């Protein structure tokens, strides 16, 4: 089960709204959705969680690039919502690096299934996709200036969004959209 909400910082405090991510396909779409929640270009947080799996925080400050934190990249990679957050940049990959470069493959005649002596016990071949890391990725200081330290964010687990909202003083408004 998924939950997603927008928390927009205003002069009067935080305003929450639940959000439907069905039409969001990219991080840019998500950032645009967040910017629409705050016409004054204030801070907007997109909070996403998969129950007992992972959570993500996307922070959008005006027209700046979104800042992202994901609690467990491997778990998020198995989710359509998580895939939106796990950009190549966040995972430390070159854009479009989703497989082997054909020019880099060693086509020495053993590609018909006969292992080369060097490759028999060696590392994965150039054709294997890079693994998504288990554990947190992204900007763990995304909420530092709002009162949630990197250490606190990294230690949060099952009730993370409520813990974040409580530190922000937004737990009541978040609860109204839950």
PDB file of C-alpha atoms in Angstrom:
ATOM      1  CA  UNK A   1       0.000   0.000   0.000  1.00  0.00           C
ATOM      2  CA  UNK A   2       1.303   3.420  -0.972  1.00  0.00           C
ATOM      3  CA  UNK A   3       0.773   6.854   0.485  1.00  0.00           C
ATOM      4  CA  UNK A   4       1.837  10.132  -1.092  1.00  0.00           C
ATOM      5  CA  UNK A   5       1.307  13.653   0.159  1.00  0.00           C
ATOM      6  CA  UNK A   6       2.487  17.162  -0.527  1.00  0.00           C
ATOM      7  CA  UNK A   7       3.507  19.427   2.350  1.00  0.00           C
ATOM      8  CA  UNK A   8       3.748  23.037   1.262  1.00  0.00           C
ATOM      9  CA  UNK A   9       5.374  25.578   3.555  1.00  0.00           C
ATOM     10  CA  UNK A  10       3.430  28.829   3.769  1.00  0.00           C
ATOM     11  CA  UNK A  11       3.455  31.969   5.899  1.00  0.00           C
ATOM     12  CA  UNK A  12       0.851  30.325   8.113  1.00  0.00           C
ATOM     13  CA  UNK A  13       2.698  27.003   8.521  1.00  0.00           C
ATOM     14  CA  UNK A  14       2.476  23.767   6.582  1.00  0.00           C
ATOM     15  CA  UNK A  15      -0.433  22.839   4.320  1.00  0.00           C
ATOM     16  CA  UNK A  16      -0.914  19.216   3.328  1.00  0.00           C
ATOM     17  CA  UNK A  17      -2.661  17.654   0.397  1.00  0.00           C
ATOM     18  CA  UNK A  18      -2.811  14.048  -0.672  1.00  0.00           C
ATOM     19  CA  UNK A  19      -1.689  13.533  -4.178  1.00  0.00           C
ATOM     20  CA  UNK A  20      -2.345  11.015  -6.879  1.00  0.00           C
ATOM     21  CA  UNK A  21       0.820   9.905  -8.657  1.00  0.00           C
ATOM     22  CA  UNK A  22      -0.844   7.894 -11.426  1.00  0.00           C
ATOM     23  CA  UNK A  23      -0.123  10.584 -14.040  1.00  0.00           C
ATOM     24  CA  UNK A  24       3.437  11.222 -12.835  1.00  0.00           C
ATOM     25  CA  UNK A  25       5.992   9.474 -15.021  1.00  0.00           C
ATOM     26  CA  UNK A  26       9.229  11.370 -14.357  1.00  0.00           C
ATOM     27  CA  UNK A  27      10.950  13.334 -11.644  1.00  0.00           C
ATOM     28  CA  UNK A  28      10.233  16.490 -13.672  1.00  0.00           C
ATOM     29  CA  UNK A  29       6.508  15.710 -13.582  1.00  0.00           C
ATOM     30  CA  UNK A  30       6.734  15.247  -9.809  1.00  0.00           C
ATOM     31  CA  UNK A  31       8.626  18.525  -9.358  1.00  0.00           C
ATOM     32  CA  UNK A  32       6.024  20.355 -11.480  1.00  0.00           C
ATOM     33  CA  UNK A  33       3.244  18.875  -9.339  1.00  0.00           C
ATOM     34  CA  UNK A  34       5.026  20.102  -6.211  1.00  0.00           C
ATOM     35  CA  UNK A  35       5.551  23.589  -7.641  1.00  0.00           C
ATOM     36  CA  UNK A  36       1.825  23.838  -8.415  1.00  0.00           C
ATOM     37  CA  UNK A  37       1.131  23.293  -4.703  1.00  0.00           C
ATOM     38  CA  UNK A  38       2.984  26.500  -3.817  1.00  0.00           C
ATOM     39  CA  UNK A  39       2.396  29.473  -6.078  1.00  0.00           C
ATOM     40  CA  UNK A  40       4.757  31.582  -3.938  1.00  0.00           C
ATOM     41  CA  UNK A  41       7.715  29.272  -4.680  1.00  0.00           C
ATOM     42  CA  UNK A  42       7.964  28.213  -1.054  1.00  0.00           C
ATOM     43  CA  UNK A  43       9.390  24.870   0.010  1.00  0.00           C
ATOM     44  CA  UNK A  44       7.276  21.860  -0.929  1.00  0.00           C
ATOM     45  CA  UNK A  45       7.963  18.341   0.277  1.00  0.00           C
ATOM     46  CA  UNK A  46       6.660  15.313  -1.552  1.00  0.00           C
ATOM     47  CA  UNK A  47       6.428  12.439   0.908  1.00  0.00           C
ATOM     48  CA  UNK A  48       6.003   8.936  -0.490  1.00  0.00           C
ATOM     49  CA  UNK A  49       5.946   5.641   1.357  1.00  0.00           C
ATOM     50  CA  UNK A  50       5.294   2.028   0.666  1.00  0.00           C
ATOM     51  CA  UNK A  51       4.060   0.432   3.851  1.00  0.00           C
ATOM     52  CA  UNK A  52       6.864  -1.502   5.568  1.00  0.00           C
ATOM     53  CA  UNK A  53       9.075  -1.109   2.494  1.00  0.00           C
ATOM     54  CA  UNK A  54      10.628   2.259   1.912  1.00  0.00           C
ATOM     55  CA  UNK A  55       9.976   5.980   2.012  1.00  0.00           C
ATOM     56  CA  UNK A  56      11.120   8.902  -0.072  1.00  0.00           C
ATOM     57  CA  UNK A  57      11.323  12.654   0.393  1.00  0.00           C
ATOM     58  CA  UNK A  58      11.520  15.034  -2.546  1.00  0.00           C
ATOM     59  CA  UNK A  59      12.143  18.669  -1.690  1.00  0.00           C
ATOM     60  CA  UNK A  60      11.356  21.381  -4.208  1.00  0.00           C
ATOM     61  CA  UNK A  61      12.405  24.961  -3.431  1.00  0.00           C
ATOM     62  CA  UNK A  62      11.061  27.242  -6.150  1.00  0.00           C
ATOM     63  CA  UNK A  63      12.716  26.591  -9.493  1.00  0.00           C
ATOM     64  CA  UNK A  64      15.747  24.805  -8.020  1.00  0.00           C
ATOM     65  CA  UNK A  65      16.380  21.174  -8.926  1.00  0.00           C
ATOM     66  CA  UNK A  66      14.561  18.754  -6.637  1.00  0.00           C
ATOM     67  CA  UNK A  67      16.523  17.202  -3.784  1.00  0.00           C
ATOM     68  CA  UNK A  68      15.771  13.530  -3.147  1.00  0.00           C
ATOM     69  CA  UNK A  69      16.240  11.031  -0.354  1.00  0.00           C
ATOM     70  CA  UNK A  70      15.132   7.392  -0.583  1.00  0.00           C
ATOM     71  CA  UNK A  71      15.386   5.129   2.473  1.00  0.00           C
ATOM     72  CA  UNK A  72      15.985   1.874   0.564  1.00  0.00           C
ATOM     73  CA  UNK A  73      16.878   2.090  -3.097  1.00  0.00           C
ATOM     74  CA  UNK A  74      16.577  -1.648  -3.779  1.00  0.00           C
ATOM     75  CA  UNK A  75      13.056  -1.786  -2.354  1.00  0.00           C
ATOM     76  CA  UNK A  76      12.067   1.415  -4.165  1.00  0.00           C
ATOM     77  CA  UNK A  77      13.409   0.063  -7.460  1.00  0.00           C
ATOM     78  CA  UNK A  78      10.708  -2.614  -7.357  1.00  0.00           C
ATOM     79  CA  UNK A  79       8.027   0.080  -7.194  1.00  0.00           C
ATOM     80  CA  UNK A  80       6.688   2.234 -10.006  1.00  0.00           C
ATOM     81  CA  UNK A  81       6.714   5.249  -7.676  1.00  0.00           C
ATOM     82  CA  UNK A  82      10.217   4.453  -6.514  1.00  0.00           C
ATOM     83  CA  UNK A  83      11.457   4.267 -10.079  1.00  0.00           C
ATOM     84  CA  UNK A  84      10.424   7.902 -10.534  1.00  0.00           C
ATOM     85  CA  UNK A  85      12.783   8.942  -7.720  1.00  0.00           C
ATOM     86  CA  UNK A  86      15.722   6.693  -8.601  1.00  0.00           C
ATOM     87  CA  UNK A  87      17.295   8.773 -11.320  1.00  0.00           C
ATOM     88  CA  UNK A  88      20.629   7.883 -12.921  1.00  0.00           C
ATOM     89  CA  UNK A  89      22.181  10.852 -11.138  1.00  0.00           C
ATOM     90  CA  UNK A  90      20.874   9.699  -7.746  1.00  0.00           C
ATOM     91  CA  UNK A  91      22.278   6.209  -8.338  1.00  0.00           C
ATOM     92  CA  UNK A  92      25.626   7.544  -9.563  1.00  0.00           C
ATOM     93  CA  UNK A  93      25.205   6.309 -13.123  1.00  0.00           C
ATOM     94  CA  UNK A  94      25.750   8.060 -16.390  1.00  0.00           C
ATOM     95  CA  UNK A  95      22.421   9.049 -18.004  1.00  0.00           C
ATOM     96  CA  UNK A  96      21.211   6.277 -20.288  1.00  0.00           C
ATOM     97  CA  UNK A  97      23.648   3.753 -18.787  1.00  0.00           C
ATOM     98  CA  UNK A  98      21.110   0.963 -18.670  1.00  0.00           C
ATOM     99  CA  UNK A  99      23.135  -1.843 -20.106  1.00  0.00           C
ATOM    100  CA  UNK A 100      26.326  -2.890 -21.788  1.00  0.00           C
ATOM    101  CA  UNK A 101      28.035  -0.790 -24.405  1.00  0.00           C
ATOM    102  CA  UNK A 102      28.312  -3.093 -27.417  1.00  0.00           C
ATOM    103  CA  UNK A 103      31.692  -1.594 -28.336  1.00  0.00           C
ATOM    104  CA  UNK A 104      33.041  -2.629 -24.912  1.00  0.00           C
ATOM    105  CA  UNK A 105      32.038  -6.296 -25.223  1.00  0.00           C
ATOM    106  CA  UNK A 106      34.824  -8.808 -25.836  1.00  0.00           C
ATOM    107  CA  UNK A 107      33.483 -10.874 -28.691  1.00  0.00           C
ATOM    108  CA  UNK A 108      36.220 -13.502 -28.909  1.00  0.00           C
ATOM    109  CA  UNK A 109      34.169 -16.426 -30.165  1.00  0.00           C
ATOM    110  CA  UNK A 110      33.167 -17.768 -26.746  1.00  0.00           C
ATOM    111  CA  UNK A 111      29.869 -15.928 -26.693  1.00  0.00           C
ATOM    112  CA  UNK A 112      27.967 -19.052 -27.758  1.00  0.00           C
ATOM    113  CA  UNK A 113      27.855 -20.256 -24.174  1.00  0.00           C
ATOM    114  CA  UNK A 114      31.357 -21.647 -23.763  1.00  0.00           C
ATOM    115  CA  UNK A 115      32.962 -19.774 -20.881  1.00  0.00           C
ATOM    116  CA  UNK A 116      36.385 -18.307 -21.412  1.00  0.00           C
ATOM    117  CA  UNK A 117      38.854 -19.535 -18.751  1.00  0.00           C
ATOM    118  CA  UNK A 118      39.283 -15.961 -17.463  1.00  0.00           C
ATOM    119  CA  UNK A 119      35.530 -15.431 -17.030  1.00  0.00           C
ATOM    120  CA  UNK A 120      34.658 -18.778 -15.438  1.00  0.00           C
ATOM    121  CA  UNK A 121      35.176 -17.607 -11.865  1.00  0.00           C
ATOM    122  CA  UNK A 122      35.568 -13.900 -12.534  1.00  0.00           C
ATOM    123  CA  UNK A 123      33.312 -10.915 -11.995  1.00  0.00           C
ATOM    124  CA  UNK A 124      30.008 -10.367 -13.737  1.00  0.00           C
ATOM    125  CA  UNK A 125      30.198  -9.758 -17.449  1.00  0.00           C
ATOM    126  CA  UNK A 126      29.907  -6.371 -19.067  1.00  0.00           C
ATOM    127  CA  UNK A 127      26.311  -7.211 -20.043  1.00  0.00           C
ATOM    128  CA  UNK A 128      24.976  -7.363 -16.491  1.00  0.00           C
ATOM    129  CA  UNK A 129      23.076  -4.295 -15.368  1.00  0.00           C
ATOM    130  CA  UNK A 130      24.374  -2.311 -12.426  1.00  0.00           C
ATOM    131  CA  UNK A 131      22.695  -3.323  -9.206  1.00  0.00           C
ATOM    132  CA  UNK A 132      20.666  -0.810  -7.260  1.00  0.00           C
ATOM    133  CA  UNK A 133      22.185  -0.451  -3.796  1.00  0.00           C
ATOM    134  CA  UNK A 134      20.410  -1.751  -0.729  1.00  0.00           C
ATOM    135  CA  UNK A 135      19.895   1.010   1.791  1.00  0.00           C
ATOM    136  CA  UNK A 136      19.529   4.760   1.547  1.00  0.00           C
ATOM    137  CA  UNK A 137      20.493   6.936  -1.413  1.00  0.00           C
ATOM    138  CA  UNK A 138      20.281  10.625  -2.087  1.00  0.00           C
ATOM    139  CA  UNK A 139      20.581  13.780  -0.042  1.00  0.00           C
ATOM    140  CA  UNK A 140      20.296  12.747   3.606  1.00  0.00           C
ATOM    141  CA  UNK A 141      20.567  16.429   4.573  1.00  0.00           C
ATOM    142  CA  UNK A 142      17.432  17.303   2.606  1.00  0.00           C
ATOM    143  CA  UNK A 143      15.540  18.213   5.815  1.00  0.00           C
ATOM    144  CA  UNK A 144      18.459  19.382   7.986  1.00  0.00           C
ATOM    145  CA  UNK A 145      17.464  23.080   7.954  1.00  0.00           C
ATOM    146  CA  UNK A 146      13.900  22.044   8.857  1.00  0.00           C
ATOM    147  CA  UNK A 147      14.989  20.185  11.999  1.00  0.00           C
ATOM    148  CA  UNK A 148      15.522  16.594  10.811  1.00  0.00           C
ATOM    149  CA  UNK A 149      19.209  15.718  10.953  1.00  0.00           C
ATOM    150  CA  UNK A 150      20.907  13.323   8.574  1.00  0.00           C
ATOM    151  CA  UNK A 151      21.372  10.820  11.401  1.00  0.00           C
ATOM    152  CA  UNK A 152      17.669  11.000  12.342  1.00  0.00           C
ATOM    153  CA  UNK A 153      16.545  10.622   8.733  1.00  0.00           C
ATOM    154  CA  UNK A 154      18.767   7.595   8.151  1.00  0.00           C
ATOM    155  CA  UNK A 155      17.492   5.902  11.318  1.00  0.00           C
ATOM    156  CA  UNK A 156      13.787   6.285  10.467  1.00  0.00           C
ATOM    157  CA  UNK A 157      11.888   3.202   9.384  1.00  0.00           C
ATOM    158  CA  UNK A 158       8.228   2.215   9.395  1.00  0.00           C
ATOM    159  CA  UNK A 159       6.654   5.437  10.688  1.00  0.00           C
ATOM    160  CA  UNK A 160       9.063   7.840   8.991  1.00  0.00           C
ATOM    161  CA  UNK A 161       6.569  10.216   7.384  1.00  0.00           C
ATOM    162  CA  UNK A 162       4.767  10.779  10.676  1.00  0.00           C
ATOM    163  CA  UNK A 163       8.098  11.308  12.458  1.00  0.00           C
ATOM    164  CA  UNK A 164       9.157  13.853   9.837  1.00  0.00           C
ATOM    165  CA  UNK A 165       5.821  15.660  10.035  1.00  0.00           C
ATOM    166  CA  UNK A 166       6.049  15.791  13.816  1.00  0.00           C
ATOM    167  CA  UNK A 167       9.467  17.452  13.729  1.00  0.00           C
ATOM    168  CA  UNK A 168       8.182  19.927  11.140  1.00  0.00           C
ATOM    169  CA  UNK A 169       5.111  20.713  13.249  1.00  0.00           C
ATOM    170  CA  UNK A 170       2.913  19.356  10.475  1.00  0.00           C
ATOM    171  CA  UNK A 171       1.666  16.094  11.949  1.00  0.00           C
ATOM    172  CA  UNK A 172      -1.941  17.301  12.307  1.00  0.00           C
ATOM    173  CA  UNK A 173      -2.162  18.553   8.719  1.00  0.00           C
ATOM    174  CA  UNK A 174      -0.562  15.386   7.396  1.00  0.00           C
ATOM    175  CA  UNK A 175      -2.985  13.263   9.386  1.00  0.00           C
ATOM    176  CA  UNK A 176      -5.929  15.051   7.736  1.00  0.00           C
ATOM    177  CA  UNK A 177      -4.899  13.713   4.318  1.00  0.00           C
ATOM    178  CA  UNK A 178      -3.859  10.244   5.416  1.00  0.00           C
TER     179      UNK A 178
END
